[in-house]
Short mmCIF file of C-alpha atoms in Angstrom, two decimals:
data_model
loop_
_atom_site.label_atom_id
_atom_site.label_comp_id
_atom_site.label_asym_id
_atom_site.label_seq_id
_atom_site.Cartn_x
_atom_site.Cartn_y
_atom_site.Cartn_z
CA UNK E 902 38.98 9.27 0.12
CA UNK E 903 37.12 7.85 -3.04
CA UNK E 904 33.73 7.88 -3.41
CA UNK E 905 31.35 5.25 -3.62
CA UNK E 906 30.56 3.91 -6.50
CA UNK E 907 26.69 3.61 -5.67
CA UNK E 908 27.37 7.62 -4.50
CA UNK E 909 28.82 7.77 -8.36
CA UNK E 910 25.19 6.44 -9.64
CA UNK E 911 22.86 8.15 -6.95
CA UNK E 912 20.86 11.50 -8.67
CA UNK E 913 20.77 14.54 -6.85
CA UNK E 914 17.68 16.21 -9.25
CA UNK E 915 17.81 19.57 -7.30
CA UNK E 916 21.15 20.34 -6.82
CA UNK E 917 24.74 21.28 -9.13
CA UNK E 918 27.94 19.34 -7.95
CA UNK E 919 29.30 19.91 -4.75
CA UNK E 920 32.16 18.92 -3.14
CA UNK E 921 31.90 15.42 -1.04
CA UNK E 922 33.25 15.77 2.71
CA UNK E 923 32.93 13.83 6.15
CA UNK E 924 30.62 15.92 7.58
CA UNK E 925 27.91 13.70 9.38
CA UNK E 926 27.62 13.28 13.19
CA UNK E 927 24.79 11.15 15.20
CA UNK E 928 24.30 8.45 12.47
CA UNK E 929 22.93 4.82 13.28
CA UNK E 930 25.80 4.10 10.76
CA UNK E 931 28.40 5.55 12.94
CA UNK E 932 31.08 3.81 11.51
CA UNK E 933 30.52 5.83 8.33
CA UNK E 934 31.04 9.39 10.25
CA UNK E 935 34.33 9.80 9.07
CA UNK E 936 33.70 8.80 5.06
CA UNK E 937 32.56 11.17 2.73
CA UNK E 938 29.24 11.66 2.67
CA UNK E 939 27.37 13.31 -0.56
CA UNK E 940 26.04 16.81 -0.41
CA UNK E 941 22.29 16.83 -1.13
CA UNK E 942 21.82 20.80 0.01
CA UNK E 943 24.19 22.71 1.40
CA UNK E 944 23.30 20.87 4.97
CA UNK E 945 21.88 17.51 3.77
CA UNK E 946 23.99 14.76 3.38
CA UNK E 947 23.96 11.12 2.62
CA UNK E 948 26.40 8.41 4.45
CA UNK E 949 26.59 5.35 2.41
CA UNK E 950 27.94 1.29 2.57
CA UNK E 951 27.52 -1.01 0.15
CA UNK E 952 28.18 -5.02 0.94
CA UNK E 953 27.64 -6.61 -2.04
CA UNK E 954 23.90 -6.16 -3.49
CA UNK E 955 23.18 -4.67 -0.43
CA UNK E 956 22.81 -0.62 0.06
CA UNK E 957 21.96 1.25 3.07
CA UNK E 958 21.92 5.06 2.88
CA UNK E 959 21.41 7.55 6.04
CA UNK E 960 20.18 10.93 4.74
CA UNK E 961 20.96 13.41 7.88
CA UNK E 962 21.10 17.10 7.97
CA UNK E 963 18.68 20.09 6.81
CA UNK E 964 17.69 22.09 3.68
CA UNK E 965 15.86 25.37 2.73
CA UNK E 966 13.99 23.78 0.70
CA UNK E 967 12.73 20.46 -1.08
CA UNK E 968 15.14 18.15 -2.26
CA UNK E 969 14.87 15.10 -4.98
CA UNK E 970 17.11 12.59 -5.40
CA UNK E 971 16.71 9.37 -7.81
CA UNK E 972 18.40 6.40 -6.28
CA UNK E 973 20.41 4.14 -9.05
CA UNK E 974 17.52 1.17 -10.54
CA UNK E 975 20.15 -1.05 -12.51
CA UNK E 976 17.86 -4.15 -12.05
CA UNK E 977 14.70 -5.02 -9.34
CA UNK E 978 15.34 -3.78 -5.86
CA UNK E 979 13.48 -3.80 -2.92
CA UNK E 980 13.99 -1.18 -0.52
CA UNK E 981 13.00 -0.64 3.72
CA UNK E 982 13.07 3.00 3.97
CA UNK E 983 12.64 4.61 7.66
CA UNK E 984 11.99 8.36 8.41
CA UNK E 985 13.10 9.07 11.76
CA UNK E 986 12.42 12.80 11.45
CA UNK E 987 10.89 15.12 8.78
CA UNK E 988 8.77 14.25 6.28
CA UNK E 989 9.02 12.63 2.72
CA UNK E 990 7.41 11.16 -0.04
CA UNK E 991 8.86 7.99 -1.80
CA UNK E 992 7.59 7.19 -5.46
CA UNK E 993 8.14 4.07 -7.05
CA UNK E 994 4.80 2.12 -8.74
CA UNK E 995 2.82 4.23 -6.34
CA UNK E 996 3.55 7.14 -3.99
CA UNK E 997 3.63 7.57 -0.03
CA UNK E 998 3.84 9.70 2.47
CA UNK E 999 6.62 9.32 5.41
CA UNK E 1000 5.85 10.97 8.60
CA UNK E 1001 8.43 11.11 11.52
CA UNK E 1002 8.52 7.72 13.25
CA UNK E 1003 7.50 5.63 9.62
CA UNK E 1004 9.10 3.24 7.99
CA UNK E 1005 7.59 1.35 4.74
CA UNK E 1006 8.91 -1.27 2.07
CA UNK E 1007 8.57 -0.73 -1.97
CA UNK E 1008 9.72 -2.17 -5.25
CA UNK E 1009 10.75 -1.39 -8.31
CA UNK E 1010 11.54 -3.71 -11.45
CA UNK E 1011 14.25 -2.59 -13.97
CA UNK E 1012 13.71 0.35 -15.70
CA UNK E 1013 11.54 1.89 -12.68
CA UNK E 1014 13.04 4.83 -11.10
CA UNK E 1015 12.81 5.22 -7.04
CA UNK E 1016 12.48 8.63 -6.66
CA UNK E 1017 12.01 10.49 -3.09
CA UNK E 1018 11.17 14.41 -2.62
CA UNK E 1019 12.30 14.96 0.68
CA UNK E 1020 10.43 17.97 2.55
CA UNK E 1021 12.34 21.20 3.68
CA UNK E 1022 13.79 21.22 7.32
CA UNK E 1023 15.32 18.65 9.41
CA UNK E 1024 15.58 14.95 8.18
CA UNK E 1025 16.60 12.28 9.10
CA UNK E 1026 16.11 8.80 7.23
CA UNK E 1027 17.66 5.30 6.13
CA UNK E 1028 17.34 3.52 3.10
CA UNK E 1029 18.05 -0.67 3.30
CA UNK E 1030 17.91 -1.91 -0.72
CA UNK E 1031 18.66 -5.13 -1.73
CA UNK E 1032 19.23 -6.52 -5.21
CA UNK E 1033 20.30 -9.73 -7.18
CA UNK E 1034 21.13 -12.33 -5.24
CA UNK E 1035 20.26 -10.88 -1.93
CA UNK E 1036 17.20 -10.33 -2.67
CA UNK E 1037 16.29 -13.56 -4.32
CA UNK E 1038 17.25 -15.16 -1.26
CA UNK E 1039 15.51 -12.47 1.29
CA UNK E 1040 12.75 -12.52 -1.07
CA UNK E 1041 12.53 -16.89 -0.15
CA UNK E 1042 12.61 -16.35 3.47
CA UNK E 1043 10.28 -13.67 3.71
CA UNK E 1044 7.24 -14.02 0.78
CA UNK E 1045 5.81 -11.29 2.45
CA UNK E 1046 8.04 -8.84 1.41
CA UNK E 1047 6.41 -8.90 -2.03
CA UNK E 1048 3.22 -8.01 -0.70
CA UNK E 1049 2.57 -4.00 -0.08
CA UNK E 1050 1.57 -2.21 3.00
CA UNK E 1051 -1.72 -0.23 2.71
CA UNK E 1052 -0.34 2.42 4.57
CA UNK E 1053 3.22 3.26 6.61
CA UNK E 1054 3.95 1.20 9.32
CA UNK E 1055 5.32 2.92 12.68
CA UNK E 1056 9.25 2.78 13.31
CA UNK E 1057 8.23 0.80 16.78
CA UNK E 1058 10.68 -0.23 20.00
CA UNK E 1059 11.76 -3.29 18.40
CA UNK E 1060 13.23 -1.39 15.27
CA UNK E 1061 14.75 1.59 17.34
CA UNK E 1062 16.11 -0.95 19.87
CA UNK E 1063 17.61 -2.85 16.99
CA UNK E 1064 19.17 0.63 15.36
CA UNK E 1065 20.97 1.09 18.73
CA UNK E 1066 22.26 -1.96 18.04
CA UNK E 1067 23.65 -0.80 14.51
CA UNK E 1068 24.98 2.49 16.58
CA UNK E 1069 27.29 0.72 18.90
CA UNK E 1070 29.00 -1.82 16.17
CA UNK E 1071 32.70 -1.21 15.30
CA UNK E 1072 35.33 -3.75 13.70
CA UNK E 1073 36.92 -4.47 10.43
CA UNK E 1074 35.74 -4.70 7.19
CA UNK E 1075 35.22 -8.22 7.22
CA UNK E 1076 33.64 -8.65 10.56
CA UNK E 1077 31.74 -4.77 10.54
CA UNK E 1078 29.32 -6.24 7.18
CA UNK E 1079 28.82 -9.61 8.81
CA UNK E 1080 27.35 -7.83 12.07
CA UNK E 1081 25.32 -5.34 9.65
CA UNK E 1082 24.05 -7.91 7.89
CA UNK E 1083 22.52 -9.42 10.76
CA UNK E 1084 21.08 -6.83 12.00
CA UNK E 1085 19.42 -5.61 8.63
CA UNK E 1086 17.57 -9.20 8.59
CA UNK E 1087 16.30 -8.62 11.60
CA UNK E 1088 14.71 -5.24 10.65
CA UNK E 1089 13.39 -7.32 7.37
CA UNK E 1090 11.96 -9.94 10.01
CA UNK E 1091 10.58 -7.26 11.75
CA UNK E 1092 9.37 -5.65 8.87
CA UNK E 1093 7.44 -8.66 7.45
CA UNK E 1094 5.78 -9.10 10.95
CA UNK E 1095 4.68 -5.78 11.43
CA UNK E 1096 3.34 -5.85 7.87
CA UNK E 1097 1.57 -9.46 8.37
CA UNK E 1098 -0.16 -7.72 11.49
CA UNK E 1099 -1.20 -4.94 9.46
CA UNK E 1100 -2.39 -6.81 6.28
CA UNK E 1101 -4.24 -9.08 9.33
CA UNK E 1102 -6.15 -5.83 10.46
CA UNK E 1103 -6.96 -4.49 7.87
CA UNK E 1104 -8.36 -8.26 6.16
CA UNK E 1105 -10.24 -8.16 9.56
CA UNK E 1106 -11.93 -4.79 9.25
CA UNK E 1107 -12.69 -5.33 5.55
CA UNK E 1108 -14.22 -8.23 5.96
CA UNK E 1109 -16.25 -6.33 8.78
CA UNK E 1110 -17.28 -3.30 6.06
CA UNK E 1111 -18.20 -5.87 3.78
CA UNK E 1112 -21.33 -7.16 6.09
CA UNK E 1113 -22.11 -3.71 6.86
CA UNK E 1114 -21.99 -2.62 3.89
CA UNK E 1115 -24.64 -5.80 2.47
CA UNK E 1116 -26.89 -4.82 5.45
CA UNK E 1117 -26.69 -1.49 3.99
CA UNK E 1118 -27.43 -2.42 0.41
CA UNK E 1119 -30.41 -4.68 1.96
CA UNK E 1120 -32.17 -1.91 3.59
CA UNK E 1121 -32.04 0.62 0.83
CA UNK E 1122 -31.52 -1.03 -2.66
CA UNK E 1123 -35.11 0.74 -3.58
CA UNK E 1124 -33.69 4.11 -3.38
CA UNK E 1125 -32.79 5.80 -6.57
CA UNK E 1126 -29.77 7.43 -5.84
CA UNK E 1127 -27.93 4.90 -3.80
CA UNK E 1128 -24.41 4.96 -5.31
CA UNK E 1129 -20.92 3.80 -3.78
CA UNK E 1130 -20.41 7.37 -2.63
CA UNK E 1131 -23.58 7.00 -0.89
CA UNK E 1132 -22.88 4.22 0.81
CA UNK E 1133 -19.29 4.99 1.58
CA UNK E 1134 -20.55 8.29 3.31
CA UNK E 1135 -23.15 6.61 5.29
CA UNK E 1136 -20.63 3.94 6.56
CA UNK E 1137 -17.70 6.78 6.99
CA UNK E 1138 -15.33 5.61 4.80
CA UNK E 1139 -13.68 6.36 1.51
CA UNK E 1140 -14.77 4.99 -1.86
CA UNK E 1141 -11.26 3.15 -2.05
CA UNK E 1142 -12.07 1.46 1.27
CA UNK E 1143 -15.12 0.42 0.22
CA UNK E 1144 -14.40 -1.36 -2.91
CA UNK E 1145 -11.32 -2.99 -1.82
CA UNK E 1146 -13.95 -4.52 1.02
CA UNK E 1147 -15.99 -6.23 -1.70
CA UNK E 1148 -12.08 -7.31 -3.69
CA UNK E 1149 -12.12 -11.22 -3.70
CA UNK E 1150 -15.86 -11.60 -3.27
CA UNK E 1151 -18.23 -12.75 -5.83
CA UNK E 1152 -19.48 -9.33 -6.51
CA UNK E 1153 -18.55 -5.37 -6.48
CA UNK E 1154 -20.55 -3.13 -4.80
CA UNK E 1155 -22.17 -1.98 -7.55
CA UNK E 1156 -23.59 -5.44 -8.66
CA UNK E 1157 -24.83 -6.45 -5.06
CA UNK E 1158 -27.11 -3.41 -5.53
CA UNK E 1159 -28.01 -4.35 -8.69
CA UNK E 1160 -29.10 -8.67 -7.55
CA UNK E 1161 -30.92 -7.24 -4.66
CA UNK E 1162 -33.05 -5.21 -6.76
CA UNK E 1163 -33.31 -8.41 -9.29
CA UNK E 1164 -34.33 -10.37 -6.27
CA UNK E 1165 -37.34 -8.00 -5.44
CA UNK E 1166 -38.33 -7.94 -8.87
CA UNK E 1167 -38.73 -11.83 -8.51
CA UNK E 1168 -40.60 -11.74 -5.49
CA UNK E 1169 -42.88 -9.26 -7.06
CA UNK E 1170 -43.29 -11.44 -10.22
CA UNK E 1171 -43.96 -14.63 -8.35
CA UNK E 1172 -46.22 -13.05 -5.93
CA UNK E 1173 -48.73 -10.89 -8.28
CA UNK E 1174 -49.22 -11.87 -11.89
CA UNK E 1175 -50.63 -8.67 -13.18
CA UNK E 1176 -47.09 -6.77 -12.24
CA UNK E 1177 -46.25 -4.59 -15.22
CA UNK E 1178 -42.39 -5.25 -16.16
CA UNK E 1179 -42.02 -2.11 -17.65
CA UNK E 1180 -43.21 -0.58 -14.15
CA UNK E 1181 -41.13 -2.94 -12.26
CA UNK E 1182 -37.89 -2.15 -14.31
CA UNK E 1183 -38.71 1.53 -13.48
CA UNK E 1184 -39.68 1.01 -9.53
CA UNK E 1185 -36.27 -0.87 -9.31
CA UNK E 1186 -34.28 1.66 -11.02
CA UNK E 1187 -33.06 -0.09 -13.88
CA UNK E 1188 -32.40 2.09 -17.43
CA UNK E 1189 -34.69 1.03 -19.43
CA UNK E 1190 -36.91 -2.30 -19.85
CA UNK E 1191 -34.70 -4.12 -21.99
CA UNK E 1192 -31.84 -3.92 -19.76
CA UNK E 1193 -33.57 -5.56 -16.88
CA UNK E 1194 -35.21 -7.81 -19.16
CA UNK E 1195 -31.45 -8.52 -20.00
CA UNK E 1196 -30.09 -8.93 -16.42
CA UNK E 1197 -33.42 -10.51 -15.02
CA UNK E 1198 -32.83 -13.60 -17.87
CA UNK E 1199 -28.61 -13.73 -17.15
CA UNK E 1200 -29.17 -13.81 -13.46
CA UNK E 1201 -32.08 -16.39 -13.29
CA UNK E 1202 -32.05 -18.03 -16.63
CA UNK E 1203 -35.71 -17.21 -17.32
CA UNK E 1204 -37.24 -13.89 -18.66
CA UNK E 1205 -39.07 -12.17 -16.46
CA UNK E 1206 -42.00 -12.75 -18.84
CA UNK E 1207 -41.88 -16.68 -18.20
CA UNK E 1208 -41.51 -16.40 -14.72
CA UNK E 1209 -44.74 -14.55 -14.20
CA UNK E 1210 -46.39 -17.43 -16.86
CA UNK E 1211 -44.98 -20.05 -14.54
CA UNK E 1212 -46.48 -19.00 -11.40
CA UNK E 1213 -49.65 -18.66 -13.56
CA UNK E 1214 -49.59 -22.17 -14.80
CA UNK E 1215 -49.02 -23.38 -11.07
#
C-alpha cells in the first residue's frame, strides 16, 4: 500500500525510519485497521485519513519511553485533539497538558510548528485538523473556535457516544468521508459548546474574585506590604487568576490599591488642614512625596497642596 502523503510530511523527532505496516486494532477509525499505519516506537503507531483539508490521526499503541512528533504546518490549522488514555502535552502558541479523558482545541498560523511529546506507556489519542477552506468555513459557523480554552475540557458522553458512532461506519470512499465528515462537525459543535460553558464559568467566577478581591483591597489598602501575591494567597488563588479577574476592568490590581490609598489621602486632606503631605505620602505607602504629589494631581486634577487650601478657603 502507499503511504499517505500527510504520513510523508508528519515528523517523528525521536525515532530513525521504520518500516510502515497495518498493525492497529480497536481504533474509532476502524476502517483504517487494515492501512498502514506509521511507526512512532516500536509499539506506537499512527492511523491516518485525509479528505481534503481535513486530517484526523489516531495515535494507538505503547512506548518505553517519550515520544515527539511535529505534525506538518503548511498554512493555519486548527486542530481538536482528544486523549483517551495516557498523558501528553501539545505545544503550539502555548503548551498543555492532556490527561486521560481530555480533549482541547489549538491553533497555529503558518510557520508555527504543532508539536506534541507524548508520555511513556499506553496512549491512546485523535487528532481532527482542519485547514484552508475547511476551516474558513468551520471557522464561520463556529466563532468560538478562535477563542482558547483556559484549561482541557473533559472527553464527556456526548463525544464518546458520538466516537461509537465513528466506530461502527463502513462504506466506500465516497460515502465513508461524507459520514466522517458529519460526525467530525458534530464533535466541533460539541466542542464549541462545551468551551462556551466553560468560558461562561469561568467569566462567572472571575467576575466573583473581582468583588472579593475590591473588598479585600478596601479593608487593607493601609498595610505596607499588601502585594498581588498577598492578596492572591489570602483569596486562595494564583497570581494568574487574579489578574485575569481585574482583565477588561478599568483598573489592574495593582492600581485599585494604589486609588484607594489616593482616596484616603483626600479624605484626610479635606478633613484636617494641618495634615503633613510628606507624612501622608509616607502613611499611605507611596515612594517618595513627589510621586504621590504626582498621582494625587493625575487622579483628581488638583495637587494635594490646593486641595487642603480649598477646604481652608471654605
Amino acid at each position: 500500500m502507499s503511504t499517505s502523503s500527510f504520513f510523508q510530511s508528519l515528523t517523528v523527532m525521536a525515532n530513525g525510519p521504520m518500516e510502515s505496516k497495518p498493525v492497529l486494532k480497536g481504533l474509532y477509525l476502524r476502517f483504517l485497521e487494515h492501512e498502514n499505519h506509521l511507526p512512532i516506537s516500536a509499539a506506537l503507531y499512527a492511523a491516518v485519513k485525509v479528505i481534503g483539508d481535513i486530517q484526523v490521526m489516531e495515535i494507538k499503541g505503547a512506548s518505553d519511553a517519550a515520544q515527539v512528533i511535529e505534525l506538518p504546518q503548511e498554512e493555519e490549522n486548527f486542530h481538536l485533539v482528544y486523549q483517551f488514555m495516557g498523558k501528553s502535552v501539545i505545544a503550539a502558541s502555548d503548551s498543555r497538558q492532556l490527561k486521560s479523558g481530555q480533549h482541547i482545541g489549538c491553533s497555529t498560523g503558518i510557520g508555527e510548528k504543532l508539536i506534541c511529546q507524548i508520555d511513556r506507556g499506553k496512549t491512546w489519542m485523535m487528532f481532527i485538523g482542519l485547514s484552508g477552506e475547511a476551516l474558513r468555513s468551520v471557522r464561520s459557523e463556529f466563532p468560538m473556535l478562535a477563542d482558547s480554552p483556559r484549561s482541557p475540557l473533559a472527553v464527556g458522553y456526548r463525544q464518546k457516544h458520538l466516537f461509537d458512532k465513528v466506530q461502527q461506519l463502513k462504506g466506500g470512499s465516497f460515502s465513508l468521508d461524507i459520514k466522517l465528515n458529519y460526525y467530525i462537525a458534530l464533535l466541533i459543535e460539541q466542542y464549541q459548546s462545551d468551551l462556551s460553558a466553560q468560558l461562561k464559568a469561568v467569566d462567572n467566577a472571575d467576575i466573583a474574585l473581582y468583588h472579593k478581591a475590591a473588598t479585600y483591597i478596601q479593608q487593607h489598602y493601609m498595610e505596607r506590604k499588601l502585594t498581588r501575591q498577598r492578596i492572591a494567597d489570602a483569596l486562595c488563588v494564583s497570581i494568574r487568576t487574579l489578574t485575569r479577574a481585574f482583565e477588561g476592568k478599568q483598573v489592574t490590581c495593582s492600581k485599585a490599591i494604589q486609588l484607594a490609598r489616593l482616596h484616603k489621602a483626600r479624605e484626610r486632606l479635606r478633613c484636617n488642614d494641618a495634615e503633613s503631605i510628606d507624612n501622608l505620602a509616607s502613611e499611605l505607602h507611596f515612594s517618595d512625596t513627589p510621586y504621590f504629589i504626582e498621582c494625587y494631581t493625575a487622579l483628581f486634577k488638583i495637587s494635594p497642596e490646593a486641595e487642603r487650601k480649598r477646604r481652608v478657603a471654605k
